[in-house]
Amino acid sequence: MEPSDKDRLREKLARSIGKEPSYEEKKRRKERSKAKRAERPRRAEDDWEADDELALVRRAPARARERPDTNARPAASESGLVVALARTRVEVRTGERKLELPRPHGLELAIGDRVLLDGGRIVSREARRARLARPDPADPRRELVLAANVDLGAIVVSVVAPPLVAGLVDRLQIALASSGVPALVIVNKVELLQGSEAAGRELAELETEWRELGFESLRVSAATGLGLDTLRARLAGRTAVLVGHSGVGKSSLVNALAPRSELATGGLSSGNLRGRHTTSAGRMIELADGAWLVDTPGVREFGLAGLSRDELRGAFAEFARFTAGCRFADCSHLVEPDCAVRAAVERRELSRRRFESYARIAATLDG
Ligand SMILES: Nc1nc2c(ncn2[C@@H]2O[C@H](COP(=O)(O)OP(=O)(O)OP(=O)(O)O)[C@@H](O)[C@H]2O)c(=O)[nH]1
Ligand SMILES: [Mg+2]
Ligand SMILES: [Zn+2]
């Protein structure tokens, strides 16, 4: 190593040591957060703390013992279901039992995975039927699997607070379609439409658009219970993953459908009506009638980095009716002259909103 490199390294080290809080300070911080936690009722998530957006770190062992059926030694060669994940631990359901096992090295796991246990360890993972994944916001080349083996992707949006963001629905519909998972749009908080005519009109327009595109949607309210019976019937016997922005009411819906789950729910920031990222890690919950729900942390955005331009064009299937009229066979519909898709948008035969959503997604793809 060149001396200059060494010097730089030493300097860097010195800087990082300077940043590190002292032992005393760390202890004080720990006491403070412990006192804060003690002020509010205990909830299931208290055993876990956020590591990054999706992973969890198990808290100190004293609390870990409180959960019943935990750490019972499993029989040899059982199979189980991964219901929660932390950096070093995995929570697995086998029948009615909940086990906490060390996270195995070299085995990628996701919530919803079926695993084989042997002598209290996870030894293998079954092949996944289907999964919903997205690029890791911290490193887009890596993939984060939100849930494995799902039958349904429930895209949760809300009206008024937070307002409905149709573009995220487009993205999630595309991601689910490319995973081969059917999508269901759940519009929550619909009781809030009573105070807002504009939001009601906007939703009705979107619903018409979704229906014409063949996308299923359902109006519900976790607060009043409206639509929950229909939703329950739609979920029966299936495993569904709930995805959407923070604050739309994903965890509230799980609690309304499975009152024993007691997931933490959070208010909204008063200024911008956005959620507070209350759920910090996914969790799989069993409902009655054979349904399972995977609650996930709210996404800020949902990248589609892995999508090709062809796949994107295919995802906006309503364009296909016009593309024969484009001057260029490989028209991107973005910049080329004589584009029949853009012309159809001008004539209002295609939705301008959908076209703009297409253009926005296209701008984020490489190549
Ligand atoms: N008015 C109304 N408020 C609701 C409804 N459902 C949920 N909320 C409220 O919306 C806020 C956010 O709910 P959460 O269930 O925490 O939302 P979430 O989607 O899980 O949010 P993250 O965990 O941050 O992703 C809470 O204050 C809930 O009480 C509803 O149907 N109507
Ligand atoms: Mg939540
Ligand atoms: Zn075109």
Coordinates of C-alpha atoms and ligand atoms in Angstrom, one line a residue:
M1 CA 0.0 0.0 0.0
E2 CA 1.3 3.5 -0.8
P3 CA 1.9 5.6 2.3
S4 CA -0.6 8.1 1.0
D5 CA -3.3 5.4 1.0
K6 CA -2.3 4.4 4.4
D7 CA -2.6 8.0 5.6
R8 CA -6.0 8.3 4.0
L9 CA -7.2 5.2 5.7
R10 CA -5.9 6.3 9.1
E11 CA -7.7 9.6 8.6
K12 CA -10.9 7.9 7.7
L13 CA -10.6 5.6 10.7
A14 CA -10.0 8.6 13.0
R15 CA -13.0 10.3 11.6
S16 CA -15.3 7.3 12.0
I17 CA -14.1 6.8 15.6
G18 CA -14.9 10.5 16.3
K19 CA -18.4 9.9 15.0
E20 CA -19.0 6.9 17.1
P21 CA -20.9 7.8 20.4
S22 CA -19.1 6.9 23.6
Y23 CA -20.1 3.8 25.6
E24 CA -21.8 6.1 28.2
E25 CA -23.7 7.9 25.5
K26 CA -24.9 4.7 23.9
K27 CA -26.1 3.5 27.3
R28 CA -28.0 6.7 27.9
R29 CA -29.6 6.4 24.5
K30 CA -30.6 2.8 25.2
E31 CA -32.2 3.7 28.6
R32 CA -34.1 6.6 27.0
S33 CA -35.6 4.5 24.3
K34 CA -36.4 1.7 26.8
A35 CA -38.3 4.2 28.9
K36 CA -40.1 5.5 25.9
R37 CA -41.1 2.0 24.9
A38 CA -42.4 1.3 28.4
E39 CA -44.8 4.3 28.1
R40 CA -47.1 2.6 25.5
P41 CA -48.8 -0.7 25.5
R42 CA -46.7 -3.6 24.2
R43 CA -47.4 -4.8 20.7
A44 CA -46.1 -7.7 18.6
E45 CA -43.6 -5.6 16.7
D46 CA -41.8 -4.6 19.9
D47 CA -39.8 -7.8 19.7
W48 CA -38.4 -6.6 16.4
E49 CA -36.6 -3.5 15.3
A50 CA -36.0 -2.2 11.8
D51 CA -32.8 -3.0 10.2
D52 CA -33.5 -1.5 6.8
E53 CA -36.8 -1.1 4.9
L54 CA -37.7 -4.7 5.0
A55 CA -35.4 -6.7 7.3
L56 CA -35.7 -6.9 11.0
V57 CA -33.3 -7.3 13.8
R58 CA -34.4 -9.3 16.8
R59 CA -34.4 -7.3 20.1
A60 CA -32.7 -8.4 23.3
P61 CA -33.6 -11.9 24.4
A62 CA -35.5 -10.9 27.6
R63 CA -38.6 -10.1 25.6
A64 CA -38.2 -12.9 23.2
R65 CA -39.4 -15.5 25.7
E66 CA -42.8 -13.8 26.1
R67 CA -44.3 -15.3 23.0
P68 CA -46.0 -18.6 23.7
D69 CA -44.9 -21.8 21.9
T70 CA -41.7 -20.1 20.9
N71 CA -38.5 -22.0 20.8
A72 CA -40.1 -25.4 21.3
R73 CA -37.9 -27.9 19.8
P74 CA -39.4 -29.2 16.5
A75 CA -39.5 -32.8 15.5
A76 CA -37.1 -33.9 12.8
S77 CA -37.9 -33.2 9.2
E78 CA -41.0 -31.0 9.6
S79 CA -42.0 -28.4 7.1
G80 CA -43.0 -24.9 8.0
L81 CA -44.0 -21.5 6.8
V82 CA -41.8 -18.4 7.1
V83 CA -44.1 -15.7 8.7
A84 CA -41.5 -13.1 9.7
L85 CA -37.8 -12.5 9.1
A86 CA -35.1 -10.8 11.0
R87 CA -31.4 -10.4 10.1
T88 CA -30.4 -13.4 12.3
R89 CA -33.7 -15.1 13.2
V90 CA -36.6 -16.5 11.3
E91 CA -40.1 -17.0 12.6
V92 CA -41.7 -20.2 11.3
R93 CA -45.2 -21.6 11.7
T94 CA -45.5 -25.4 11.8
G95 CA -49.2 -26.3 12.3
E96 CA -50.3 -24.3 15.3
R97 CA -46.7 -23.8 16.7
K98 CA -44.6 -20.7 16.2
L99 CA -40.8 -21.4 16.2
E100 CA -38.0 -19.0 16.3
L101 CA -35.0 -20.4 14.5
P102 CA -31.6 -19.1 13.5
R103 CA -31.5 -17.7 10.0
P104 CA -29.6 -20.1 7.9
H105 CA -26.5 -18.9 6.0
G106 CA -26.5 -19.1 2.2
L107 CA -30.3 -19.6 1.9
E108 CA -32.3 -16.6 0.6
L109 CA -35.6 -16.6 2.5
A110 CA -38.7 -14.5 2.1
I111 CA -42.0 -14.3 4.0
G112 CA -44.3 -17.0 2.6
D113 CA -41.5 -19.4 1.9
R114 CA -42.1 -23.1 2.8
V115 CA -39.0 -24.5 4.5
L116 CA -37.9 -27.9 5.7
L117 CA -36.8 -28.2 9.3
D118 CA -34.4 -30.7 10.7
G119 CA -33.4 -30.8 14.4
G120 CA -34.4 -27.2 15.0
R121 CA -32.7 -25.8 11.9
I122 CA -33.9 -24.7 8.5
V123 CA -32.2 -27.0 6.1
S124 CA -33.9 -26.2 2.8
R125 CA -36.5 -24.1 1.0
E126 CA -39.2 -25.4 -1.3
A127 CA -39.3 -24.0 -4.8
R128 CA -41.4 -20.8 -5.0
R129 CA -44.7 -20.9 -6.8
A130 CA -44.8 -17.2 -7.3
R131 CA -43.4 -14.1 -5.7
L132 CA -43.6 -10.4 -5.6
A133 CA -40.2 -8.6 -5.7
R134 CA -38.8 -5.2 -6.3
P135 CA -35.4 -3.7 -6.8
D136 CA -33.7 -2.8 -3.5
P137 CA -33.8 1.0 -3.3
A138 CA -30.4 0.9 -1.8
D139 CA -28.9 -1.2 -4.6
P140 CA -31.1 -1.6 -7.6
R141 CA -29.2 -4.6 -8.9
R142 CA -30.4 -6.5 -5.8
E143 CA -33.9 -7.8 -5.5
L144 CA -36.1 -7.7 -2.4
V145 CA -38.7 -10.4 -2.3
L146 CA -41.7 -8.9 -0.5
A147 CA -43.5 -12.2 -0.3
A148 CA -43.3 -15.7 -1.8
N149 CA -46.0 -18.2 -2.8
V150 CA -48.8 -15.6 -3.0
D151 CA -52.0 -16.1 -5.0
L152 CA -53.1 -12.5 -5.0
G153 CA -51.5 -9.1 -4.9
A154 CA -53.7 -6.7 -3.0
I155 CA -52.7 -3.2 -4.1
V156 CA -54.0 -1.0 -1.3
V157 CA -54.7 2.7 -1.9
S158 CA -56.7 5.2 0.1
V159 CA -58.8 8.2 -0.8
V160 CA -58.4 11.8 0.6
A161 CA -55.8 11.0 3.2
P162 CA -53.4 10.0 1.7
P163 CA -54.9 10.8 -1.7
L164 CA -55.1 8.1 -4.3
V165 CA -51.9 7.8 -6.4
A166 CA -52.9 6.0 -9.6
G167 CA -49.4 5.8 -11.0
L168 CA -48.3 3.5 -8.2
V169 CA -51.3 1.2 -9.0
D170 CA -50.1 1.0 -12.6
R171 CA -46.6 0.1 -11.4
L172 CA -47.8 -2.6 -9.0
Q173 CA -50.1 -4.0 -11.6
I174 CA -47.2 -4.4 -13.9
A175 CA -44.9 -5.9 -11.3
L176 CA -47.6 -8.4 -10.3
A177 CA -48.5 -9.3 -13.9
S178 CA -44.8 -10.0 -14.6
S179 CA -44.7 -12.3 -11.6
G180 CA -47.9 -14.0 -12.8
V181 CA -49.8 -12.9 -9.7
P182 CA -53.4 -11.7 -10.1
A183 CA -53.9 -8.2 -8.8
L184 CA -56.8 -6.7 -6.8
V185 CA -57.0 -3.0 -6.1
I186 CA -58.4 -2.3 -2.6
V187 CA -59.6 1.3 -2.2
N188 CA -59.6 1.9 1.5
K189 CA -61.1 4.8 3.6
V190 CA -64.0 5.3 1.2
E191 CA -66.1 6.7 4.0
L192 CA -63.9 9.9 3.6
L193 CA -65.4 10.4 0.2
Q194 CA -68.5 11.9 1.9
G195 CA -66.6 15.1 2.5
S196 CA -65.1 15.4 -0.9
E197 CA -67.0 15.4 -4.2
A198 CA -63.9 15.9 -6.3
A199 CA -62.2 12.8 -4.8
G200 CA -65.4 10.8 -5.4
R201 CA -65.4 11.8 -9.1
E202 CA -61.7 11.0 -9.5
L203 CA -62.2 7.6 -8.0
A204 CA -65.2 6.8 -10.2
E205 CA -63.2 7.7 -13.3
L206 CA -60.3 5.5 -12.3
E207 CA -62.6 2.6 -11.5
T208 CA -64.1 2.9 -15.0
E209 CA -60.6 2.9 -16.4
W210 CA -59.5 -0.1 -14.4
R211 CA -62.7 -2.0 -15.3
E212 CA -62.1 -1.3 -19.0
L213 CA -58.5 -2.6 -18.6
G214 CA -59.7 -5.7 -16.9
F215 CA -58.4 -4.8 -13.4
E216 CA -60.5 -5.8 -10.4
S217 CA -61.1 -3.2 -7.7
L218 CA -63.0 -3.1 -4.5
R219 CA -64.1 -0.3 -2.2
V220 CA -63.6 -0.8 1.6
S221 CA -63.3 1.0 4.9
A222 CA -61.3 -0.6 7.7
A223 CA -62.8 2.1 9.9
T224 CA -66.5 1.4 9.2
G225 CA -66.3 -2.2 8.0
L226 CA -67.8 -1.4 4.6
G227 CA -66.8 -3.9 2.0
L228 CA -65.0 -6.2 4.3
D229 CA -67.3 -9.1 3.9
T230 CA -66.8 -9.0 0.1
L231 CA -63.0 -8.7 0.7
R232 CA -63.1 -11.6 3.1
A233 CA -64.9 -13.8 0.5
R234 CA -62.4 -12.8 -2.2
L235 CA -59.5 -13.7 0.1
A236 CA -60.8 -17.1 1.3
G237 CA -58.4 -19.9 0.8
R238 CA -55.8 -17.6 -0.7
T239 CA -52.5 -16.1 0.3
A240 CA -52.5 -12.4 -0.5
V241 CA -49.7 -9.8 -0.1
L242 CA -50.8 -6.2 0.8
V243 CA -48.7 -3.5 -0.9
G244 CA -49.1 0.2 -1.1
H245 CA -48.0 3.6 0.2
S246 CA -47.5 4.2 3.9
G247 CA -50.6 5.3 5.7
V248 CA -53.2 3.8 3.3
G249 CA -54.3 1.4 6.0
K250 CA -52.7 -2.0 5.1
S251 CA -52.2 -3.0 8.7
S252 CA -55.6 -1.6 9.7
L253 CA -57.2 -3.8 7.1
V254 CA -55.3 -6.9 8.5
N255 CA -56.5 -6.0 12.0
A256 CA -60.0 -5.5 10.8
L257 CA -60.0 -8.9 9.1
A258 CA -58.0 -10.7 11.8
P259 CA -58.7 -8.8 15.1
R260 CA -56.2 -11.0 17.0
S261 CA -53.3 -9.8 14.9
E262 CA -53.0 -6.4 16.7
L263 CA -50.6 -5.0 14.2
A264 CA -49.4 -1.5 15.0
T265 CA -51.1 1.2 12.9
G266 CA -50.0 4.8 12.7
G267 CA -51.4 8.2 12.1
L268 CA -50.5 10.5 9.2
S269 CA -48.1 13.4 9.2
S270 CA -50.3 16.5 9.6
G271 CA -48.6 18.6 7.0
N272 CA -48.7 16.4 3.9
L273 CA -51.2 13.6 4.9
R274 CA -48.5 11.0 4.3
G275 CA -48.1 7.9 6.4
R276 CA -45.4 7.5 9.0
H277 CA -44.0 4.2 7.9
T278 CA -45.4 2.5 10.9
T279 CA -44.8 -1.1 9.7
S280 CA -41.1 -1.6 9.5
A281 CA -41.1 -5.3 8.4
G282 CA -43.4 -7.7 6.7
R283 CA -45.5 -10.2 8.7
M284 CA -47.7 -13.0 7.6
I285 CA -51.0 -13.5 9.4
E286 CA -53.6 -16.2 9.2
L287 CA -57.3 -15.3 8.8
A288 CA -60.2 -17.6 9.3
D289 CA -61.3 -19.7 6.3
G290 CA -57.8 -20.6 5.1
A291 CA -56.7 -17.2 4.0
W292 CA -53.2 -15.7 4.8
L293 CA -52.3 -12.1 4.5
V294 CA -48.8 -10.6 4.2
D295 CA -48.6 -7.1 5.6
T296 CA -45.7 -5.2 4.2
P297 CA -44.0 -1.8 5.0
G298 CA -45.3 1.1 3.0
V299 CA -43.3 1.7 -0.2
R300 CA -42.3 5.2 -1.2
E301 CA -42.0 4.2 -4.8
F302 CA -41.9 0.9 -6.6
G303 CA -39.1 0.5 -9.1
L304 CA -39.5 -1.6 -12.2
A305 CA -35.8 -1.6 -13.1
G306 CA -35.8 -5.2 -14.4
L307 CA -38.5 -4.5 -17.0
S308 CA -37.6 -4.4 -20.7
R309 CA -39.0 -1.8 -23.0
D310 CA -40.9 -4.5 -24.8
E311 CA -42.4 -5.7 -21.5
L312 CA -43.4 -2.2 -20.7
R313 CA -45.2 -1.7 -24.0
G314 CA -46.9 -5.1 -23.4
A315 CA -48.0 -4.0 -20.0
F316 CA -50.0 -1.1 -21.5
A317 CA -52.0 -3.6 -23.5
E318 CA -54.6 -1.0 -24.5
F319 CA -52.0 0.7 -26.8
A320 CA -51.8 -2.4 -29.0
R321 CA -55.0 -1.6 -30.9
F322 CA -53.3 1.5 -32.3
T323 CA -49.6 0.5 -32.8
A324 CA -50.1 -0.8 -36.3
G325 CA -50.6 2.8 -37.3
C326 CA -47.2 4.1 -36.0
R327 CA -44.8 5.0 -38.7
F328 CA -42.0 2.9 -37.0
A329 CA -42.6 -0.7 -36.1
D330 CA -40.5 -0.4 -32.9
C331 CA -42.1 3.0 -32.0
S332 CA -41.6 3.8 -28.4
H333 CA -44.6 6.2 -28.6
L334 CA -42.5 8.8 -26.8
V335 CA -40.6 10.9 -29.4
E336 CA -41.2 9.4 -32.9
P337 CA -43.1 11.3 -35.6
D338 CA -46.4 9.9 -36.8
C339 CA -47.1 7.9 -33.6
A340 CA -50.6 6.5 -33.7
V341 CA -50.6 6.0 -29.9
R342 CA -50.0 9.6 -29.2
A343 CA -52.6 10.6 -31.8
A344 CA -55.1 8.3 -30.1
V345 CA -54.4 10.1 -26.8
E346 CA -55.0 13.5 -28.5
R347 CA -58.4 12.2 -29.8
R348 CA -59.1 10.9 -26.3
E349 CA -59.4 7.3 -27.4
L350 CA -56.6 6.4 -25.0
S351 CA -56.4 7.7 -21.4
R352 CA -53.9 10.6 -21.1
R353 CA -53.3 9.5 -17.5
R354 CA -52.3 6.0 -18.6
F355 CA -50.1 7.4 -21.4
E356 CA -48.3 9.8 -19.0
S357 CA -47.8 6.9 -16.6
Y358 CA -46.3 4.9 -19.4
A359 CA -43.9 7.7 -20.3
R360 CA -42.9 8.2 -16.7
I361 CA -42.1 4.5 -16.2
A362 CA -40.3 4.4 -19.6
A363 CA -38.0 7.3 -18.4
T364 CA -36.8 5.1 -15.5
L365 CA -35.8 2.1 -17.5
D366 CA -32.3 1.6 -18.8
G367 CA -31.3 1.1 -22.4
Ligands
LIG1 N1 -60.6 7.3 8.0 C1 -60.1 6.1 7.9 N2 -58.8 6.0 8.4 C2 -58.3 4.7 8.3 C3 -58.9 3.7 7.7 N3 -58.0 2.6 7.7 C4 -56.9 3.0 8.3 N4 -57.1 4.3 8.7 C5 -56.1 5.1 9.4 O1 -55.0 5.4 8.6 C6 -53.8 5.5 9.4 C7 -52.7 4.6 8.7 O2 -53.1 3.2 8.9 P1 -52.1 2.0 8.9 O3 -52.9 0.8 8.9 O4 -51.0 2.2 9.9 O5 -51.5 2.2 7.4 P2 -50.4 1.3 6.7 O6 -50.7 1.2 5.3 O7 -50.2 0.0 7.4 O8 -49.1 2.2 6.8 P3 -47.5 1.7 6.9 O9 -47.4 0.6 7.9 O10 -46.8 3.0 7.3 O11 -47.2 1.3 5.5 C8 -54.1 5.1 10.8 O12 -54.3 6.3 11.5 C9 -55.5 4.4 10.6 O13 -56.3 4.5 11.8 C10 -60.2 3.9 7.2 O14 -60.8 3.0 6.6 N5 -60.7 5.1 7.3
MG2 MG -48.6 -0.9 8.3
ZN3 ZN -46.1 5.1 -31.6

